[in-house]
XYZ file of C-alpha atoms in Angstrom:
422
model
C 219.368 35.346 73.786
C 215.782 36.590 74.225
C 214.412 33.675 72.190
C 216.399 31.225 74.266
C 215.065 32.829 77.461
C 211.452 32.524 76.252
C 211.975 28.883 75.360
C 213.435 28.235 78.792
C 210.516 30.034 80.498
C 208.019 28.058 78.439
C 209.677 24.818 79.380
C 209.572 25.702 83.070
C 205.830 26.604 82.841
C 205.027 23.364 81.065
C 206.907 21.386 83.672
C 204.965 23.174 86.427
C 201.636 22.310 84.758
C 202.624 18.682 84.443
C 203.563 18.552 88.115
C 200.211 20.140 89.189
C 197.892 17.969 87.105
C 199.182 14.692 88.490
C 199.425 11.424 86.605
C 196.558 10.832 84.150
C 194.665 14.056 85.063
C 193.816 17.078 82.906
C 196.001 20.163 83.003
C 195.248 22.400 86.000
C 192.774 25.168 85.283
C 191.563 23.621 82.016
C 188.918 21.183 83.366
C 187.940 17.884 81.759
C 188.117 17.896 77.979
C 185.296 16.588 75.693
C 185.004 12.827 75.651
C 184.503 10.874 72.448
C 181.881 8.101 72.337
C 182.106 5.140 70.073
C 178.412 5.374 69.068
C 176.483 8.563 68.433
C 173.119 8.697 70.203
C 170.156 8.886 67.838
C 167.266 11.266 68.459
C 164.632 8.601 67.800
C 166.085 6.432 70.556
C 166.395 9.186 73.159
C 163.269 11.274 72.479
C 160.364 10.881 74.932
C 158.052 8.080 73.819
C 154.438 9.138 73.234
C 151.996 6.422 74.372
C 149.971 4.926 71.508
C 146.749 5.883 73.300
C 147.740 9.549 73.050
C 148.712 9.124 69.415
C 145.314 7.558 68.744
C 143.429 10.318 70.531
C 145.341 13.003 68.645
C 144.631 11.232 65.347
C 140.923 11.034 66.182
C 140.802 14.675 67.302
C 142.194 15.775 63.945
C 139.970 13.560 61.784
C 136.741 12.865 63.652
C 136.224 16.490 64.663
C 135.872 17.254 60.946
C 133.561 14.305 60.344
C 131.311 14.542 63.418
C 131.643 18.291 64.052
C 129.658 19.262 67.174
C 129.063 15.615 68.075
C 132.766 14.838 68.498
C 133.269 16.227 72.052
C 130.479 13.986 73.350
C 131.701 10.958 71.389
C 135.267 11.616 72.560
C 134.237 11.739 76.204
C 132.249 8.527 75.765
C 135.210 6.700 74.222
C 137.255 7.613 77.283
C 134.578 6.401 79.714
C 133.644 2.880 80.748
C 131.985 0.917 77.971
C 128.447 -0.371 78.353
C 127.694 -4.056 77.793
C 124.821 -6.283 76.842
C 124.151 -9.834 78.028
C 123.601 -12.219 75.108
C 121.530 -15.066 76.534
C 122.778 -18.554 75.788
C 119.856 -20.530 74.378
C 121.826 -23.747 74.913
C 121.718 -23.152 78.667
C 118.743 -23.076 81.043
C 118.018 -19.341 80.875
C 114.512 -18.949 82.305
C 115.781 -17.991 85.742
C 118.371 -15.692 84.145
C 115.637 -13.844 82.268
C 113.718 -13.286 85.490
C 116.867 -12.183 87.287
C 117.775 -9.617 84.634
C 114.258 -8.236 84.370
C 114.180 -7.725 88.131
C 117.277 -5.569 87.679
C 115.339 -3.469 85.118
C 117.236 -4.846 82.127
C 115.277 -5.467 78.923
C 115.788 -7.575 75.815
C 116.264 -4.897 73.156
C 115.968 -7.443 70.320
C 112.528 -8.739 71.314
C 111.245 -5.171 71.538
C 111.935 -4.667 67.816
C 108.866 -6.472 66.373
C 106.586 -4.574 68.752
C 108.082 -1.299 67.578
C 107.828 -2.498 63.982
C 104.132 -3.192 64.408
C 103.525 0.241 65.912
C 105.569 1.790 63.102
C 103.553 -0.091 60.488
C 100.214 0.931 61.939
C 101.270 4.557 62.210
C 102.693 4.656 58.690
C 99.654 2.906 57.234
C 97.250 5.266 58.972
C 99.213 8.307 57.827
C 99.410 7.140 54.218
C 95.752 6.117 54.207
C 94.805 9.563 55.460
C 96.808 11.205 52.707
C 95.313 8.912 50.083
C 91.790 9.596 51.267
C 92.287 13.344 51.216
C 93.711 13.155 47.690
C 90.816 11.064 46.409
C 87.861 12.649 48.155
C 86.362 13.484 44.796
C 86.984 9.989 43.385
C 84.769 6.952 43.592
C 84.510 4.810 46.692
C 86.045 1.940 44.752
C 89.047 4.140 43.910
C 89.540 5.097 47.531
C 89.405 1.455 48.601
C 92.019 0.480 46.016
C 94.338 3.300 47.076
C 94.047 2.405 50.760
C 94.740 -1.236 49.948
C 97.860 -0.228 48.028
C 98.981 1.951 50.932
C 98.560 -0.916 53.386
C 100.538 -3.204 51.091
C 103.444 -0.742 50.966
C 103.423 -0.400 54.755
C 103.314 -4.148 55.283
C 106.332 -4.717 53.042
C 108.476 -1.908 54.476
C 111.862 -2.931 55.905
C 111.015 -2.761 59.649
C 108.490 -5.566 59.292
C 110.960 -8.255 58.306
C 110.366 -11.174 60.676
C 114.129 -11.770 60.976
C 114.313 -8.976 63.539
C 112.352 -11.173 65.961
C 115.024 -13.854 65.842
C 115.926 -16.259 68.615
C 118.681 -13.878 69.671
C 118.039 -12.370 73.096
C 120.265 -9.635 74.471
C 119.559 -7.708 77.658
C 120.731 -4.153 78.258
C 120.136 -1.620 80.986
C 118.214 1.573 80.120
C 119.890 4.739 78.901
C 121.793 6.424 81.698
C 121.845 3.253 83.817
C 125.473 2.199 84.353
C 124.688 -0.978 86.299
C 127.166 -3.758 85.597
C 126.167 -7.313 84.816
C 127.437 -10.031 87.101
C 129.947 -12.478 85.597
C 128.439 -15.357 83.628
C 127.733 -18.564 85.567
C 127.752 -22.196 84.409
C 124.605 -24.311 84.488
C 124.385 -27.967 85.519
C 126.010 -29.001 82.227
C 128.818 -26.484 82.588
C 127.543 -24.096 79.901
C 127.662 -20.385 80.759
C 124.314 -18.604 80.945
C 125.173 -15.465 78.979
C 127.949 -13.770 77.066
C 128.876 -10.163 77.860
C 129.603 -8.099 74.759
C 129.095 -4.688 73.214
C 125.393 -4.905 72.391
C 125.990 -2.903 69.199
C 128.015 -5.868 67.921
C 124.737 -7.762 67.500
C 123.414 -5.329 64.906
C 125.521 -6.766 62.039
C 124.245 -10.244 62.944
C 120.641 -9.033 62.945
C 121.238 -7.235 59.648
C 122.536 -10.477 58.119
C 118.958 -11.790 58.288
C 119.824 -15.500 58.549
C 117.061 -17.758 57.245
C 116.478 -21.486 57.912
C 119.110 -23.746 56.331
C 121.284 -20.862 55.152
C 124.961 -21.577 54.573
C 126.689 -18.888 56.650
C 130.330 -17.758 56.715
C 131.854 -15.656 59.498
C 135.027 -14.637 57.676
C 136.873 -12.906 60.559
C 135.257 -14.752 63.433
C 137.574 -14.469 66.453
C 137.193 -13.885 69.335
C 133.756 -15.399 68.715
C 130.948 -13.155 69.944
C 129.245 -12.834 66.567
C 129.752 -16.538 65.808
C 128.043 -17.345 69.100
C 125.199 -14.978 68.202
C 124.771 -16.706 64.835
C 124.506 -20.048 66.628
C 121.818 -18.604 68.912
C 119.507 -18.247 65.904
C 119.371 -22.051 65.754
C 118.598 -22.035 62.033
C 121.968 -22.057 60.244
C 122.141 -24.973 57.830
C 125.931 -24.757 57.896
C 128.240 -22.354 59.727
C 131.897 -21.743 58.862
C 133.951 -19.625 61.270
C 137.361 -18.486 60.066
C 140.135 -16.288 61.430
C 143.666 -15.918 60.124
C 145.144 -15.678 63.633
C 145.753 -19.079 65.211
C 145.932 -17.580 68.710
C 142.604 -15.798 68.214
C 141.114 -18.983 66.776
C 142.014 -20.706 70.047
C 139.961 -18.041 71.826
C 137.075 -18.848 69.465
C 137.349 -22.526 70.394
C 137.221 -21.562 74.074
C 134.050 -19.532 73.555
C 132.360 -22.384 71.711
C 133.417 -24.878 74.389
C 132.070 -22.635 77.172
C 128.688 -21.928 75.576
C 127.784 -24.580 73.012
C 127.016 -28.300 73.519
C 129.424 -30.699 71.878
C 126.845 -32.013 69.402
C 126.289 -28.463 68.075
C 129.921 -27.445 68.413
C 131.062 -30.220 66.109
C 128.850 -28.944 63.293
C 130.768 -25.641 63.142
C 133.694 -25.585 60.725
C 136.501 -23.580 62.379
C 139.504 -22.700 60.192
C 142.534 -20.378 60.198
C 142.894 -19.440 56.543
C 143.816 -16.027 55.220
C 140.351 -14.595 54.664
C 141.508 -12.769 51.548
C 141.759 -16.122 49.776
C 138.276 -17.363 50.665
C 136.707 -16.351 47.382
C 139.079 -18.776 45.663
C 138.657 -21.513 48.279
C 134.850 -21.614 48.329
C 133.526 -19.187 45.760
C 129.770 -18.656 45.295
C 128.982 -21.047 48.162
C 127.262 -19.150 50.982
C 123.863 -17.537 51.334
C 125.104 -15.122 54.021
C 128.612 -13.843 54.780
C 129.647 -11.714 57.747
C 132.851 -9.714 57.204
C 133.787 -8.140 60.545
C 137.176 -6.821 59.478
C 140.253 -5.826 61.503
C 140.162 -2.064 62.086
C 141.553 0.658 64.330
C 139.227 -0.520 67.147
C 138.766 3.088 68.213
C 137.706 2.480 71.810
C 140.547 0.047 72.484
C 143.035 2.408 70.827
C 142.335 5.279 73.228
C 142.103 3.100 76.347
C 144.656 0.264 76.131
C 148.401 0.435 75.517
C 148.754 -3.293 74.920
C 148.256 -4.530 71.360
C 147.491 -0.983 70.221
C 147.550 -0.452 66.470
C 148.748 3.128 67.003
C 152.054 1.871 68.370
C 154.859 3.267 66.220
C 155.955 -0.235 65.267
C 152.520 -0.824 63.694
C 152.318 2.390 61.660
C 152.603 0.597 58.322
C 150.021 -1.981 59.382
C 147.589 0.780 60.324
C 148.115 2.611 57.047
C 147.372 -0.580 55.111
C 144.110 -1.312 56.946
C 141.730 0.051 54.260
C 143.431 -2.129 51.643
C 143.166 -5.217 53.867
C 139.520 -4.422 54.604
C 138.756 -4.048 50.909
C 140.429 -7.368 50.101
C 138.462 -9.151 52.827
C 135.177 -7.625 51.693
C 135.866 -8.654 48.102
C 136.605 -12.204 49.287
C 133.282 -12.194 51.137
C 131.436 -11.015 48.033
C 133.050 -13.705 45.893
C 132.195 -16.370 48.488
C 128.505 -15.431 48.317
C 126.001 -17.094 45.998
C 124.221 -14.872 43.472
C 121.300 -13.421 45.411
C 123.185 -13.861 48.681
C 124.025 -11.129 51.165
C 127.157 -9.777 52.814
C 127.304 -7.645 55.952
C 130.488 -5.620 56.397
C 131.275 -4.242 59.852
C 133.956 -2.413 61.835
C 134.251 -0.913 65.309
C 135.682 2.324 63.903
C 134.226 5.745 63.152
C 136.545 6.274 60.183
C 134.880 6.806 56.774
C 138.097 5.525 55.178
C 137.457 2.161 56.817
C 133.687 2.266 56.370
C 131.879 3.988 53.502
C 134.920 4.310 51.243
C 135.653 0.585 51.498
C 132.042 -0.153 50.517
C 132.164 2.202 47.529
C 135.445 0.790 46.274
C 134.257 -2.822 46.664
C 131.096 -2.124 44.669
C 133.205 -0.549 41.931
C 135.740 -3.399 41.776
C 133.022 -6.066 41.798
C 131.416 -4.413 38.784
C 134.516 -3.586 36.749
C 136.780 -6.565 37.478
C 134.342 -9.408 38.224
C 131.194 -8.303 36.381
C 129.237 -8.676 39.625
C 126.473 -6.190 40.344
C 126.156 -5.205 44.007
C 123.168 -3.514 45.621
C 123.719 -1.612 48.879
C 120.731 -2.355 51.105
C 118.861 0.333 53.044
C 119.241 -0.276 56.795
C 117.672 2.969 57.967
C 114.879 1.024 59.684
C 117.476 -0.121 62.241
C 117.550 3.458 63.488
C 113.792 3.365 64.013
C 113.831 -0.015 65.715
C 116.794 0.490 68.030
C 116.942 4.231 68.660
C 115.928 3.722 72.295
C 119.025 1.586 72.884
C 121.703 3.076 70.607
C 122.719 6.486 69.281
C 123.000 6.484 65.490
C 124.874 8.908 63.242
C 122.179 10.206 60.916
C 124.633 11.543 58.322
C 126.202 8.182 57.507
C 126.122 7.957 53.691
C 126.103 4.159 53.365
C 125.076 1.695 56.044
C 124.589 2.650 59.684
C 126.973 3.892 62.376
C 126.417 3.596 66.136
C 128.058 6.453 68.030
C 129.204 6.110 71.644
C 127.088 8.317 73.893
C 127.413 9.003 77.606
C 123.894 7.687 78.254
C 124.231 4.728 75.870
C 127.937 3.976 75.725
C 127.926 1.258 73.067
C 130.005 1.200 69.917
C 131.413 2.536 67.775
C 129.936 0.014 65.357
C 129.580 0.454 61.616
C 127.655 -2.039 59.485
C 126.521 -2.117 55.875
C 124.613 -4.774 53.961
C 125.343 -5.725 50.353
C 123.341 -7.984 48.068
C 125.062 -9.832 45.241
C 122.762 -9.601 42.242
């Protein structure tokens, strides 16, 4: 009887609960039960997204602080500040009035100042060496002293800063250190050609290092968007110029630059292509006297300032990790495209040794072991002497030269290294 009573009481309680919850509702006093979802949310899709600029800055903080040490805080601040520009004069336009205008604003052509500094450097070095030679040979004959002084002068005259290529037809105006004046936008002349091209002035250093001579066959392997190609045309002495870039969209930008700055008769002499630069050594091997290899890189300044097209975006992680391999392949293609005795200039706009010195070292090794090509890494230290008033150089760069961004001279970063195929 007791069991029957309990069953009856339980039935009455259940009926009461059903009456209180109403149709379709949860039992009274129990609240809503857990709902089941068809798809389980993934952490990667719901976690806060870190902007690629922050990822880039964190990556640089970890790596560049070890490389640059006490210099990194200053370089970091400079990367996050407004970049400084130079005005590359367009020799195909009427630029006399532009020169006067820029000089009135206290801008100077840093390229034309180089031979003057070279001459002063030569005289100072010659005088110093002559003084040392004279003191060492005071007890020798007069004829001996004369011979030693003549030898000293010869060494000074043939030192790297005196190469006439530095005084090229390239003219680029910059404002002095600490002067953050902005250049006005470029203007067209009567023929519709723009009077100057605004660019990072440090980007001209690889072109100057290339040392183009009259009638040289020149290849710009990764040419777009076109600033360095335009600078090569400003020399006016290329026997043949090939400008290549694998990206068709970027090649269109190169065409636009040429159309805006170069007369049609000159423009039509430039061979513009969109091949994969890694294949160039097979397409035109041992053809060019000079090859410029301005490779894709982490573009450090862009990476900490711009979200769009940022290589530190998570979707581009694999691409970023493969950059040193791509850079090595492009440099090897440039070496193979160069004639014996020709020269290659490799450049990036990154501070990373993995993209700079290590790529150079590996390319030299591969050229020797796999292609039996001997490569000599040229000494570019005289660039520091010639352009130290305009740029800040990293003195501990093992191979080539590296321009560091600085708050008073906010150009770069720009790495460049010159190789000679023996």
